[in-house]
Amino acid sequence: MDGSLIQLHDLPDEILMIILKKISNAEVLYSFIGVNKRLNEIVHDSIFTNCLTLIRDSSNSLSDRLNKRILDRFCLQILPSIHHKIKWLNVESPSMEPILLSTNYPNLYGLGIYHIEKETASRIFTEESPLIHIFQNQILSLVIDIVQRKDLSLAENGNVHIFTRILTVSSKLQCLNFGPSLFPYQRLLFRSLTPIVVSPTLLELRVSVQNFIDCLYLVDGRFDQL
């Protein structure tokens, strides 16, 4: 590692940036932040700090080994040092709350939540949630991918409840991607007893619905900016 650092140190900034851009942002920050002054300045560039993916099954090697030690370093050192530069975070349950609560993110506007169970999703989109201020005051774009339930009927009902809660508490939300994996269990099935939900701010909505009637529910005027 020391030899590799010496070789990197000999490279011009332009070449070093080209190399680092081929690595995931999370890997760059974990490997080089705090190593020396020059590397520290380079990896603090917005190219590496604007968007971070901290999930285990993404394509980068760091995410494959996102264990407690690595997560602790991000929460205690890395994220607080770049908190004002982060604009988008991709996280998963159960590391989502430690990451989002480790510091404040004044410029965060986008959030991707993956591998989250229905019960957890129902809990975080409530007034009692410690994350509520983020959804109410900051998030403009949200991606949420819920894990499969064995009882599909329960999953469908739960999905509508979560969908409703998201739009109720996220007062600034402009873009919502609900269930990007497009698995059947992520479809929305609206019923006559479903509470009416209105969002005057939503500009873009990506969902999978059960049938054409459910589609009509979404285009009946309650989302008048779509």
mmCIF file of C-alpha atoms in Angstrom:
data_model
loop_
_atom_site.group_PDB
_atom_site.id
_atom_site.type_symbol
_atom_site.label_atom_id
_atom_site.label_comp_id
_atom_site.label_asym_id
_atom_site.label_seq_id
_atom_site.Cartn_x
_atom_site.Cartn_y
_atom_site.Cartn_z
ATOM 1 C CA MET A 1 0.000 0.000 0.000
ATOM 2 C CA ASP A 2 2.831 2.405 0.865
ATOM 3 C CA GLY A 3 4.449 1.759 -2.520
ATOM 4 C CA SER A 4 1.148 2.389 -4.273
ATOM 5 C CA LEU A 5 0.748 5.686 -2.404
ATOM 6 C CA ILE A 6 4.246 6.765 -3.451
ATOM 7 C CA GLN A 7 3.402 6.027 -7.085
ATOM 8 C CA LEU A 8 0.122 7.933 -6.812
ATOM 9 C CA HIS A 9 1.889 10.845 -5.176
ATOM 10 C CA ASP A 10 4.202 11.120 -8.201
ATOM 11 C CA LEU A 11 1.317 11.507 -10.641
ATOM 12 C CA PRO A 12 -0.026 14.901 -11.788
ATOM 13 C CA ASP A 13 -3.403 15.881 -10.357
ATOM 14 C CA GLU A 14 -5.093 15.457 -13.743
ATOM 15 C CA ILE A 15 -3.927 11.847 -14.130
ATOM 16 C CA LEU A 16 -4.719 11.052 -10.521
ATOM 17 C CA MET A 17 -8.259 12.342 -10.963
ATOM 18 C CA ILE A 18 -8.749 10.143 -14.039
ATOM 19 C CA ILE A 19 -7.649 7.084 -12.064
ATOM 20 C CA LEU A 20 -9.772 7.853 -9.016
ATOM 21 C CA LYS A 21 -12.880 8.478 -11.117
ATOM 22 C CA LYS A 22 -12.749 4.829 -12.186
ATOM 23 C CA ILE A 23 -13.278 3.822 -8.542
ATOM 24 C CA SER A 24 -16.525 4.230 -6.623
ATOM 25 C CA ASN A 25 -16.801 7.440 -4.619
ATOM 26 C CA ALA A 26 -17.207 5.527 -1.367
ATOM 27 C CA GLU A 27 -14.048 3.505 -2.061
ATOM 28 C CA VAL A 28 -12.092 6.665 -2.883
ATOM 29 C CA LEU A 29 -13.129 8.382 0.333
ATOM 30 C CA TYR A 30 -12.548 5.341 2.522
ATOM 31 C CA SER A 31 -9.111 4.632 1.031
ATOM 32 C CA PHE A 32 -7.622 8.106 0.686
ATOM 33 C CA ILE A 33 -9.299 10.618 2.979
ATOM 34 C CA GLY A 34 -6.865 11.701 5.683
ATOM 35 C CA VAL A 35 -3.852 9.973 4.066
ATOM 36 C CA ASN A 36 -1.994 13.193 3.287
ATOM 37 C CA LYS A 37 -2.806 16.813 2.514
ATOM 38 C CA ARG A 38 -2.681 16.495 -1.267
ATOM 39 C CA LEU A 39 -4.854 13.389 -1.491
ATOM 40 C CA ASN A 40 -7.210 14.842 1.073
ATOM 41 C CA GLU A 41 -7.773 17.939 -1.053
ATOM 42 C CA ILE A 42 -8.306 15.861 -4.188
ATOM 43 C CA VAL A 43 -10.834 13.430 -2.695
ATOM 44 C CA HIS A 44 -12.785 16.326 -1.177
ATOM 45 C CA ASP A 45 -13.613 17.411 -4.731
ATOM 46 C CA SER A 46 -17.343 17.477 -5.463
ATOM 47 C CA ILE A 47 -16.843 14.718 -8.050
ATOM 48 C CA PHE A 48 -16.304 12.293 -5.179
ATOM 49 C CA THR A 49 -18.600 13.805 -2.559
ATOM 50 C CA ASN A 50 -21.807 14.815 -4.373
ATOM 51 C CA CYS A 51 -23.233 11.295 -4.574
ATOM 52 C CA LEU A 52 -22.385 8.341 -2.326
ATOM 53 C CA THR A 53 -23.608 4.753 -2.510
ATOM 54 C CA LEU A 54 -23.315 2.886 0.778
ATOM 55 C CA ILE A 55 -25.043 -0.409 0.114
ATOM 56 C CA ARG A 56 -23.604 -3.894 0.308
ATOM 57 C CA ASP A 57 -24.543 -5.408 -3.028
ATOM 58 C CA SER A 58 -23.504 -2.636 -5.389
ATOM 59 C CA SER A 59 -20.750 -3.225 -7.940
ATOM 60 C CA ASN A 60 -17.863 -1.821 -5.901
ATOM 61 C CA SER A 61 -15.677 -3.855 -3.580
ATOM 62 C CA LEU A 62 -16.129 -1.549 -0.592
ATOM 63 C CA SER A 63 -19.879 -2.112 -0.610
ATOM 64 C CA ASP A 64 -19.342 -5.871 -0.650
ATOM 65 C CA ARG A 65 -17.570 -5.571 2.673
ATOM 66 C CA LEU A 66 -19.572 -2.775 4.335
ATOM 67 C CA ASN A 67 -19.105 -4.191 7.811
ATOM 68 C CA LYS A 68 -19.406 -2.455 11.174
ATOM 69 C CA ARG A 69 -15.813 -1.203 11.173
ATOM 70 C CA ILE A 70 -16.181 0.450 7.775
ATOM 71 C CA LEU A 71 -19.626 1.825 8.628
ATOM 72 C CA ASP A 72 -18.315 3.274 11.894
ATOM 73 C CA ARG A 73 -15.516 5.088 10.093
ATOM 74 C CA PHE A 74 -17.948 6.608 7.627
ATOM 75 C CA CYS A 75 -20.331 7.693 10.383
ATOM 76 C CA LEU A 76 -17.691 9.005 12.791
ATOM 77 C CA GLN A 77 -15.105 10.495 10.446
ATOM 78 C CA ILE A 78 -15.793 10.573 6.722
ATOM 79 C CA LEU A 79 -19.416 11.725 6.501
ATOM 80 C CA PRO A 80 -19.051 14.516 9.108
ATOM 81 C CA SER A 81 -16.033 15.862 7.208
ATOM 82 C CA ILE A 82 -17.922 16.126 3.888
ATOM 83 C CA HIS A 83 -21.513 16.511 5.148
ATOM 84 C CA HIS A 84 -22.018 19.903 3.494
ATOM 85 C CA LYS A 85 -20.970 18.549 0.078
ATOM 86 C CA ILE A 86 -23.260 15.529 -0.107
ATOM 87 C CA LYS A 87 -26.276 15.972 -2.387
ATOM 88 C CA TRP A 88 -27.417 12.381 -2.907
ATOM 89 C CA LEU A 89 -27.127 9.269 -0.734
ATOM 90 C CA ASN A 90 -27.957 5.665 -1.600
ATOM 91 C CA VAL A 91 -28.402 3.652 1.601
ATOM 92 C CA GLU A 92 -29.987 0.440 2.832
ATOM 93 C CA SER A 93 -31.549 -0.962 5.949
ATOM 94 C CA PRO A 94 -30.206 -1.387 8.654
ATOM 95 C CA SER A 95 -27.298 1.027 8.054
ATOM 96 C CA MET A 96 -29.650 3.749 6.790
ATOM 97 C CA GLU A 97 -30.421 5.384 10.138
ATOM 98 C CA PRO A 98 -26.829 5.421 11.492
ATOM 99 C CA ILE A 99 -25.697 7.052 8.244
ATOM 100 C CA LEU A 100 -28.466 9.651 8.062
ATOM 101 C CA LEU A 101 -28.205 10.504 11.764
ATOM 102 C CA SER A 102 -24.397 10.625 11.930
ATOM 103 C CA THR A 103 -24.336 14.288 10.890
ATOM 104 C CA ASN A 104 -26.497 16.936 9.253
ATOM 105 C CA TYR A 105 -26.622 17.170 5.464
ATOM 106 C CA PRO A 106 -27.588 20.754 4.614
ATOM 107 C CA ASN A 107 -27.410 20.222 0.834
ATOM 108 C CA LEU A 108 -28.904 16.737 0.627
ATOM 109 C CA TYR A 109 -31.838 16.669 -1.788
ATOM 110 C CA GLY A 110 -31.833 13.088 -3.110
ATOM 111 C CA LEU A 111 -32.129 9.785 -1.274
ATOM 112 C CA GLY A 112 -32.189 6.183 -2.472
ATOM 113 C CA ILE A 113 -33.385 3.633 0.105
ATOM 114 C CA TYR A 114 -32.842 -0.024 -0.787
ATOM 115 C CA HIS A 115 -33.578 -3.432 0.786
ATOM 116 C CA ILE A 116 -35.978 -1.899 3.256
ATOM 117 C CA GLU A 117 -38.715 -3.958 4.878
ATOM 118 C CA LYS A 118 -42.319 -2.796 4.947
ATOM 119 C CA GLU A 119 -42.355 -2.341 8.710
ATOM 120 C CA THR A 120 -39.229 -0.181 8.679
ATOM 121 C CA ALA A 121 -40.509 1.914 5.798
ATOM 122 C CA SER A 122 -43.818 2.460 7.600
ATOM 123 C CA ARG A 123 -41.943 3.584 10.704
ATOM 124 C CA ILE A 124 -39.540 6.092 9.134
ATOM 125 C CA PHE A 125 -42.296 7.973 7.307
ATOM 126 C CA THR A 126 -44.096 9.077 10.473
ATOM 127 C CA GLU A 127 -44.040 12.198 12.603
ATOM 128 C CA GLU A 128 -42.256 10.255 15.360
ATOM 129 C CA SER A 129 -39.350 9.189 13.156
ATOM 130 C CA PRO A 130 -35.928 10.748 13.912
ATOM 131 C CA LEU A 131 -35.556 11.136 10.139
ATOM 132 C CA ILE A 132 -38.778 13.083 9.651
ATOM 133 C CA HIS A 133 -37.042 16.464 9.360
ATOM 134 C CA ILE A 134 -35.059 15.222 6.358
ATOM 135 C CA PHE A 135 -38.180 14.143 4.473
ATOM 136 C CA GLN A 136 -40.157 17.235 5.439
ATOM 137 C CA ASN A 137 -37.529 19.868 4.764
ATOM 138 C CA GLN A 138 -34.979 18.572 2.284
ATOM 139 C CA ILE A 139 -35.744 15.593 0.062
ATOM 140 C CA LEU A 140 -36.801 16.510 -3.472
ATOM 141 C CA SER A 141 -36.093 13.123 -5.081
ATOM 142 C CA LEU A 142 -36.689 9.745 -3.439
ATOM 143 C CA VAL A 143 -36.104 6.178 -4.604
ATOM 144 C CA ILE A 144 -37.453 3.419 -2.360
ATOM 145 C CA ASP A 145 -37.080 -0.310 -3.030
ATOM 146 C CA ILE A 146 -38.936 -2.609 -0.630
ATOM 147 C CA VAL A 147 -37.860 -6.212 -0.061
ATOM 148 C CA GLN A 148 -40.214 -9.082 -0.866
ATOM 149 C CA ARG A 149 -42.858 -10.291 1.524
ATOM 150 C CA LYS A 150 -44.078 -13.890 1.534
ATOM 151 C CA ASP A 151 -47.702 -12.776 1.804
ATOM 152 C CA LEU A 152 -48.199 -10.772 -1.399
ATOM 153 C CA SER A 153 -51.610 -9.425 -0.362
ATOM 154 C CA LEU A 154 -50.088 -7.940 2.779
ATOM 155 C CA ALA A 155 -47.264 -6.506 0.713
ATOM 156 C CA GLU A 156 -49.683 -4.792 -1.659
ATOM 157 C CA ASN A 157 -51.654 -3.226 1.186
ATOM 158 C CA GLY A 158 -48.444 -2.213 2.920
ATOM 159 C CA ASN A 159 -47.089 -0.670 -0.255
ATOM 160 C CA VAL A 160 -50.093 1.627 -0.594
ATOM 161 C CA HIS A 161 -49.774 2.625 3.056
ATOM 162 C CA ILE A 162 -46.080 3.458 2.612
ATOM 163 C CA PHE A 163 -46.787 5.300 -0.648
ATOM 164 C CA THR A 164 -49.408 7.381 1.141
ATOM 165 C CA ARG A 165 -47.131 8.096 4.100
ATOM 166 C CA ILE A 166 -44.289 9.196 1.831
ATOM 167 C CA LEU A 167 -46.450 11.762 0.066
ATOM 168 C CA THR A 168 -47.999 12.901 3.338
ATOM 169 C CA VAL A 169 -44.754 13.700 5.154
ATOM 170 C CA SER A 170 -42.516 14.675 2.216
ATOM 171 C CA SER A 171 -43.790 18.182 1.682
ATOM 172 C CA LYS A 172 -41.086 19.147 -0.835
ATOM 173 C CA LEU A 173 -40.981 15.919 -2.845
ATOM 174 C CA GLN A 174 -40.802 16.427 -6.614
ATOM 175 C CA CYS A 175 -39.687 13.016 -7.905
ATOM 176 C CA LEU A 176 -40.671 9.613 -6.501
ATOM 177 C CA ASN A 177 -39.507 6.240 -7.807
ATOM 178 C CA PHE A 178 -41.417 3.592 -5.858
ATOM 179 C CA GLY A 179 -40.148 0.045 -6.439
ATOM 180 C CA PRO A 180 -37.537 0.533 -9.191
ATOM 181 C CA SER A 181 -36.855 -3.233 -9.308
ATOM 182 C CA LEU A 182 -40.361 -3.686 -10.788
ATOM 183 C CA PHE A 183 -41.012 -6.968 -8.978
ATOM 184 C CA PRO A 184 -44.729 -7.909 -8.850
ATOM 185 C CA TYR A 185 -44.790 -7.594 -5.050
ATOM 186 C CA GLN A 186 -43.907 -3.898 -5.374
ATOM 187 C CA ARG A 187 -47.045 -3.039 -7.327
ATOM 188 C CA LEU A 188 -49.566 -0.615 -5.896
ATOM 189 C CA LEU A 189 -53.144 -1.813 -5.521
ATOM 190 C CA PHE A 190 -55.526 0.983 -4.572
ATOM 191 C CA ARG A 191 -58.857 0.112 -2.979
ATOM 192 C CA SER A 192 -61.980 2.117 -2.227
ATOM 193 C CA LEU A 193 -60.962 2.532 1.411
ATOM 194 C CA THR A 194 -57.555 3.960 0.576
ATOM 195 C CA PRO A 195 -57.163 7.451 2.087
ATOM 196 C CA ILE A 196 -57.088 10.248 -0.423
ATOM 197 C CA VAL A 197 -53.549 11.538 -0.855
ATOM 198 C CA VAL A 198 -52.676 14.725 -2.694
ATOM 199 C CA SER A 199 -49.269 16.106 -3.617
ATOM 200 C CA PRO A 200 -49.122 19.599 -5.129
ATOM 201 C CA THR A 201 -45.321 19.417 -5.545
ATOM 202 C CA LEU A 202 -44.834 16.039 -7.271
ATOM 203 C CA LEU A 203 -43.508 16.454 -10.819
ATOM 204 C CA GLU A 204 -42.360 12.918 -11.630
ATOM 205 C CA LEU A 205 -43.770 9.591 -10.433
ATOM 206 C CA ARG A 206 -42.511 6.115 -11.291
ATOM 207 C CA VAL A 207 -44.585 3.238 -9.906
ATOM 208 C CA SER A 208 -45.904 -0.149 -10.933
ATOM 209 C CA VAL A 209 -49.655 -0.621 -10.450
ATOM 210 C CA GLN A 210 -51.809 -3.744 -10.350
ATOM 211 C CA ASN A 211 -54.283 -2.807 -13.072
ATOM 212 C CA PHE A 212 -55.686 -0.004 -15.207
ATOM 213 C CA ILE A 213 -58.093 1.147 -12.475
ATOM 214 C CA ASP A 214 -55.135 1.792 -10.211
ATOM 215 C CA CYS A 215 -53.552 3.854 -12.963
ATOM 216 C CA LEU A 216 -56.689 5.992 -13.190
ATOM 217 C CA TYR A 217 -56.402 6.665 -9.462
ATOM 218 C CA LEU A 218 -53.052 8.352 -10.088
ATOM 219 C CA VAL A 219 -54.209 10.553 -12.967
ATOM 220 C CA ASP A 220 -57.521 11.803 -11.566
ATOM 221 C CA GLY A 221 -56.105 15.229 -10.679
ATOM 222 C CA ARG A 222 -54.710 14.639 -7.193
ATOM 223 C CA PHE A 223 -51.195 15.033 -8.630
ATOM 224 C CA ASP A 224 -51.892 18.072 -10.742
ATOM 225 C CA GLN A 225 -48.238 18.823 -11.535
ATOM 226 C CA LEU A 226 -47.506 15.459 -13.176
#
